[in-house]
Short mmCIF file of C-alpha atoms in Angstrom, two decimals:
data_model
loop_
_atom_site.label_atom_id
_atom_site.label_comp_id
_atom_site.label_asym_id
_atom_site.label_seq_id
_atom_site.Cartn_x
_atom_site.Cartn_y
_atom_site.Cartn_z
CA GLY A 1 0.08 -0.03 0.27
CA TRP A 2 0.81 3.40 -0.08
CA GLY A 3 2.44 2.90 3.26
CA GLY A 4 5.33 1.14 2.00
CA VAL A 5 6.20 4.30 -0.18
CA PHE A 6 7.25 6.65 2.12
CA SER A 7 10.19 5.97 4.37
CA THR A 8 13.75 7.19 5.29
CA GLU A 9 15.39 3.85 5.33
CA PRO A 10 16.41 4.51 1.67
CA PHE A 11 18.54 7.26 3.31
CA TYR A 12 19.54 6.39 6.36
CA ASN A 13 19.27 2.98 7.48
CA PRO A 14 21.37 2.76 11.17
CA LYS A 15 22.23 -1.29 10.58
CA THR A 16 23.85 -0.98 7.32
CA PHE A 17 25.13 3.14 6.86
CA SER A 18 29.07 3.52 6.58
CA PHE A 19 30.65 6.34 5.44
CA PRO A 20 33.57 4.04 3.18
CA VAL A 21 30.61 1.79 1.62
CA ILE A 22 28.70 5.17 1.05
CA GLY A 23 32.32 6.63 0.00
CA ALA A 24 33.18 3.45 -3.05
CA ALA A 25 29.29 3.70 -4.50
CA THR A 26 29.86 7.46 -4.50
CA SER A 27 32.20 7.32 -6.73
CA LEU A 28 30.65 4.80 -8.97
CA ALA A 29 27.28 6.38 -8.81
CA ALA A 30 28.55 9.84 -10.62
CA LEU A 31 29.07 8.21 -13.42
CA THR A 32 25.71 8.64 -14.05
CA TYR A 33 26.60 12.18 -14.21
CA ILE A 34 29.69 11.93 -16.63
CA GLY A 35 27.88 13.18 -19.60
CA PHE A 36 26.69 16.39 -18.30
CA ASP A 37 29.89 17.61 -18.99
CA GLY A 38 30.42 15.76 -22.38
CA VAL A 39 27.73 18.32 -23.88
CA THR A 40 30.28 20.85 -23.65
CA THR A 41 32.20 19.00 -26.48
CA LEU A 42 29.42 20.10 -29.16
CA ALA A 43 29.35 23.48 -28.58
CA GLU A 44 30.34 24.11 -32.27
CA ASP A 45 27.06 22.64 -32.99
CA VAL A 46 25.02 24.85 -31.26
CA GLU A 47 23.34 28.29 -32.08
CA ASN A 48 24.30 30.95 -29.11
CA PRO A 49 26.34 28.00 -27.15
CA LYS A 50 27.85 30.75 -24.12
CA ARG A 51 23.65 30.28 -23.13
CA ASN A 52 22.62 27.21 -24.36
CA VAL A 53 25.46 24.89 -23.69
CA LEU A 54 25.59 26.32 -20.15
CA LEU A 55 21.73 25.54 -19.72
CA ALA A 56 21.84 21.83 -20.87
CA ALA A 57 25.11 21.07 -18.73
CA VAL A 58 23.01 22.21 -16.33
CA LEU A 59 19.40 20.86 -16.88
CA VAL A 60 21.39 17.18 -17.44
CA CYS A 61 22.60 17.24 -14.02
CA LEU A 62 18.81 18.12 -12.69
CA PHE A 63 17.06 15.96 -14.27
CA THR A 64 19.42 13.24 -13.58
CA GLY A 65 18.97 13.76 -9.90
CA VAL A 66 15.20 14.55 -10.06
CA PHE A 67 14.44 11.25 -11.90
CA GLY A 68 17.27 9.21 -11.29
CA GLY A 69 16.89 9.17 -7.67
CA LEU A 70 13.70 8.57 -7.62
CA GLU A 71 14.32 5.89 -9.42
CA VAL A 72 16.52 4.33 -7.88
CA TYR A 73 14.71 4.81 -3.78
CA LEU A 74 11.27 3.26 -5.77
CA GLY A 75 13.81 0.02 -6.48
CA GLN A 76 14.98 0.29 -2.95
CA ARG A 77 11.71 -0.05 -1.23
CA VAL A 78 10.20 -2.65 -3.64
CA TRP A 79 13.72 -5.22 -2.92
CA PRO A 80 14.56 -3.83 0.38
CA ASP A 81 17.09 -5.94 0.84
CA TYR A 82 19.91 -5.11 -1.85
CA GLY A 83 21.85 -7.95 -0.01
CA ASN A 84 20.32 -10.73 -1.66
CA PHE A 85 19.44 -9.74 -5.32
CA PRO A 86 20.46 -13.42 -8.08
CA ASN A 87 23.07 -11.30 -9.31
CA PRO A 88 23.63 -7.18 -8.69
CA GLU A 89 24.40 -6.46 -11.89
CA THR A 90 20.91 -7.28 -13.13
CA ALA A 91 19.27 -5.77 -9.87
CA PHE A 92 17.30 -3.10 -11.97
CA TRP A 93 15.64 -5.44 -13.71
CA ASP A 94 15.01 -8.14 -10.99
CA VAL A 95 13.24 -4.84 -9.22
CA CYS A 96 10.65 -4.49 -12.34
CA ARG A 97 9.72 -8.37 -13.01
CA ARG A 98 8.75 -7.94 -9.09
CA VAL A 99 6.32 -4.79 -9.93
CA GLY A 100 4.95 -5.55 -13.13
CA GLY A 101 6.11 -9.35 -13.82
CA VAL A 102 7.38 -10.27 -17.26
CA ALA A 103 5.87 -7.93 -19.19
CA LEU A 104 7.94 -5.06 -17.29
CA PHE A 105 11.19 -6.71 -17.62
CA SER A 106 11.04 -7.45 -21.07
CA GLY A 107 9.94 -4.18 -22.24
CA MET A 108 12.22 -2.43 -19.77
CA THR A 109 14.86 -4.40 -20.79
CA ALA A 110 14.63 -3.39 -24.74
CA VAL A 111 14.48 0.46 -23.51
CA THR A 112 17.57 -0.27 -21.89
CA LEU A 113 19.08 -1.69 -24.74
CA LEU A 114 17.92 1.37 -26.95
CA ALA A 115 19.42 3.89 -24.41
CA CYS A 116 22.60 2.57 -24.11
CA PHE A 117 23.16 2.65 -27.73
CA GLY A 118 21.96 6.12 -28.21
CA SER A 119 24.74 6.91 -24.72
CA ALA A 120 27.47 4.86 -26.85
CA LEU A 121 26.55 7.28 -30.15
CA THR A 122 26.62 10.14 -28.23
CA GLY A 123 29.04 9.28 -26.24
CA THR A 124 31.64 9.13 -29.34
CA LEU A 125 29.93 11.71 -30.56
CA GLY A 126 31.84 13.87 -28.10
CA ALA A 127 34.92 12.29 -27.42
CA ALA A 128 35.27 12.17 -31.05
CA ARG A 129 34.98 15.86 -31.20
CA LEU A 130 37.25 16.84 -28.62
CA LEU A 131 40.17 14.99 -29.86
CA PHE A 132 38.96 16.58 -34.00
CA GLY A 133 39.80 20.04 -31.95
CA MET A 134 43.04 18.68 -30.07
CA GLY A 135 44.16 17.54 -33.16
CA ARG A 136 43.15 20.37 -34.89
CA ASP A 137 44.75 22.94 -32.09
CA ASN A 138 47.77 20.36 -33.17
CA VAL A 139 47.15 19.70 -29.30
CA LEU A 140 47.62 15.94 -30.24
CA PRO A 141 49.32 15.03 -33.58
CA ARG A 142 47.57 16.73 -36.45
CA LYS A 143 47.64 14.62 -39.45
CA PHE A 144 45.43 11.21 -37.75
CA PHE A 145 42.99 13.06 -34.76
CA SER A 146 42.20 16.60 -36.94
CA TYR A 147 41.28 14.29 -39.92
CA LEU A 148 37.69 14.22 -41.61
CA ASP A 149 36.22 12.29 -43.94
CA PRO A 150 35.86 14.06 -47.72
CA LYS A 151 32.19 12.43 -48.12
CA ARG A 152 30.46 13.25 -44.56
CA ASN A 153 32.97 15.66 -43.35
CA THR A 154 32.95 13.45 -40.11
CA PRO A 155 36.49 12.32 -37.56
CA SER A 156 35.96 9.37 -39.29
CA HIS A 157 40.00 8.30 -37.64
CA ASN A 158 38.95 9.32 -34.28
CA ILE A 159 35.15 7.16 -34.16
CA TRP A 160 37.31 4.30 -35.63
CA MET A 161 39.13 4.52 -32.71
CA ILE A 162 36.76 4.87 -30.20
CA GLY A 163 35.15 2.54 -31.18
CA LEU A 164 37.45 -0.07 -31.07
CA LEU A 165 39.30 0.76 -27.98
CA ALA A 166 35.92 0.56 -26.71
CA TYR A 167 34.86 -3.12 -27.99
CA GLY A 168 38.24 -4.39 -27.01
CA ALA A 169 37.51 -3.21 -22.97
CA ALA A 170 34.21 -4.54 -23.20
CA LEU A 171 35.80 -7.98 -23.66
CA LEU A 172 38.49 -7.61 -21.57
CA ILE A 173 37.46 -5.99 -17.94
CA THR A 174 33.99 -5.86 -16.27
CA TYR A 175 31.44 -2.41 -16.39
CA ASP A 176 32.36 -1.57 -12.50
CA GLN A 177 36.16 -1.18 -13.17
CA ALA A 178 35.64 0.55 -16.29
CA ALA A 179 33.79 2.97 -14.67
CA GLU A 180 36.12 3.23 -11.72
CA LEU A 181 38.96 4.14 -14.41
CA LEU A 182 36.44 6.58 -16.02
CA ASN A 183 36.18 8.32 -12.71
CA PHE A 184 39.61 8.29 -12.11
CA GLY A 185 40.06 10.97 -14.94
CA ALA A 186 36.24 12.63 -14.65
CA PHE A 187 37.20 13.67 -11.17
CA LEU A 188 41.00 14.16 -11.06
CA ALA A 189 40.23 16.61 -14.62
CA PHE A 190 36.56 18.26 -11.89
CA MET A 191 39.51 19.08 -9.14
CA GLY A 192 41.60 20.37 -11.83
CA VAL A 193 39.10 22.63 -12.43
CA ASN A 194 37.97 24.06 -9.56
CA LEU A 195 41.90 24.32 -8.69
CA ALA A 196 41.57 26.93 -11.77
CA THR A 197 38.69 28.70 -10.98
CA VAL A 198 40.19 29.94 -7.44
CA HIS A 199 44.05 30.65 -8.94
CA GLN A 200 41.56 32.40 -11.97
CA TYR A 201 39.04 34.50 -10.03
CA TYR A 202 40.23 34.98 -6.93
CA PHE A 203 44.39 35.11 -6.68
CA VAL A 204 44.65 36.41 -10.31
CA GLY A 205 41.71 37.81 -10.90
CA ARG A 206 39.63 38.43 -14.56
CA PRO A 207 39.76 42.04 -15.66
CA GLY A 208 35.77 43.77 -14.72
CA HIS A 209 35.19 40.52 -12.23
CA LYS A 210 34.96 41.67 -8.86
CA ARG A 211 36.39 38.83 -5.86
CA HIS A 212 34.46 37.64 -3.61
CA TRP A 213 34.90 35.18 -1.30
CA LEU A 214 31.89 32.63 -1.47
CA THR A 215 31.43 32.08 -5.01
CA ASP A 216 35.87 32.58 -5.78
CA LEU A 217 36.72 30.77 -3.40
CA CYS A 218 34.52 28.89 -0.72
CA LEU A 219 32.16 27.17 -3.85
CA PRO A 220 35.16 25.90 -5.84
CA MET A 221 37.11 24.73 -3.15
CA PHE A 222 33.88 22.16 -1.86
CA GLY A 223 34.01 20.98 -5.20
CA PHE A 224 37.31 19.96 -5.36
CA LEU A 225 37.33 18.94 -1.48
CA PHE A 226 34.57 16.57 -2.75
CA CYS A 227 35.92 15.34 -5.71
CA LEU A 228 38.22 14.76 -3.74
CA TRP A 229 36.82 12.11 -1.62
CA ILE A 230 35.26 9.89 -4.42
CA TRP A 231 38.29 10.19 -5.85
CA TRP A 232 39.47 9.09 -3.08
CA GLY A 233 37.40 6.18 -2.48
CA LEU A 234 38.05 4.30 -5.90
CA ARG A 235 39.65 1.46 -5.84
CA THR A 236 43.77 0.17 -5.82
CA PRO A 237 43.44 -0.82 -9.30
CA ALA A 238 41.68 2.00 -10.44
CA LYS A 239 44.55 4.32 -9.15
CA VAL A 240 47.40 2.63 -10.27
CA VAL A 241 45.83 2.01 -13.99
CA GLY A 242 44.58 5.40 -14.07
CA GLY A 243 48.18 6.87 -12.83
CA ILE A 244 50.15 5.18 -15.00
CA TRP A 245 47.69 6.81 -18.08
CA PHE A 246 47.93 10.28 -15.92
CA ALA A 247 52.01 9.85 -16.39
CA ILE A 248 51.26 8.81 -19.82
CA GLY A 249 50.25 11.91 -20.51
CA VAL A 250 52.57 14.26 -18.24
CA THR A 251 55.55 12.64 -20.29
CA TYR A 252 53.31 13.29 -23.09
CA ALA A 253 53.45 17.07 -22.63
CA ALA A 254 57.01 17.10 -21.25
CA VAL A 255 57.89 16.34 -24.54
CA LYS A 256 55.82 18.74 -26.49
CA THR A 257 57.04 21.95 -24.36
CA ARG A 258 61.12 20.39 -24.02
CA GLY A 259 60.94 19.62 -20.39
CA PHE A 260 57.62 21.97 -19.92
CA ARG A 261 60.25 25.34 -20.99
CA LYS A 262 57.14 26.28 -23.71
CA ARG A 263 53.94 27.61 -23.25
CA PRO A 264 51.53 24.07 -24.08
CA VAL A 265 49.28 24.50 -26.73
CA MET A 266 45.87 25.72 -25.89
CA ILE A 267 42.41 24.58 -27.84
CA ASP A 268 41.15 27.00 -29.84
CA PHE A 269 37.55 28.44 -28.24
CA SER A 270 37.33 31.30 -30.62
CA GLU A 271 34.72 30.51 -33.12
CA THR A 272 32.42 28.99 -30.48
#
């Protein structure tokens, strides 16, 4: 009945609550939000990007948080004991089967497959466009990454490379491992963005901008510390592999800048 719908237990259960577990789970759940910054890679294809890209990024976070949170809350009320799922990877469909039988189970399976297909397409497009921009501005090797198919006008080399890497990874590592590897880089980047905001707007200052301790220092530092907490909750294998990949990137940057004696090449956003 309706009495079973409303409860505080999905948010706090004193018998099972644990901050380390919450931290580890948050680092995985945060993967849901990675797409919010992915929409910024399409800035060159958007009308009035200064307004619409910002609005799109905020709306992605808002809708994902509201509807994703409601979905998980109701799933917990339907199946309170998360420890007895037949298989954690199919927990969502098990909940659907309990709620609506085989019909809902089959319907949600089809919807999920369709959603995954759409997510893969948009993810590949966003990453391919980002790599194209980096190749065009010589941040990455121009000949390969800035190539456009003369017939379709798409960065086909980047699309093929991403597709092959994604397919190979799908055969070799689990979803959890892939999510943690992705989050290693994502949250490292988010921490960098927050620190850069503090440096640029609070310490260096911008022409015509009046410093404010709350918006230019406190809020971005809170963002940095929160991202650091989530990043710290990642498991050791993700940190090791991610650290190696990060080291390769730093080495490449060192070579390109002759031991950091030259200013790194920056992507040109003037067209947007």
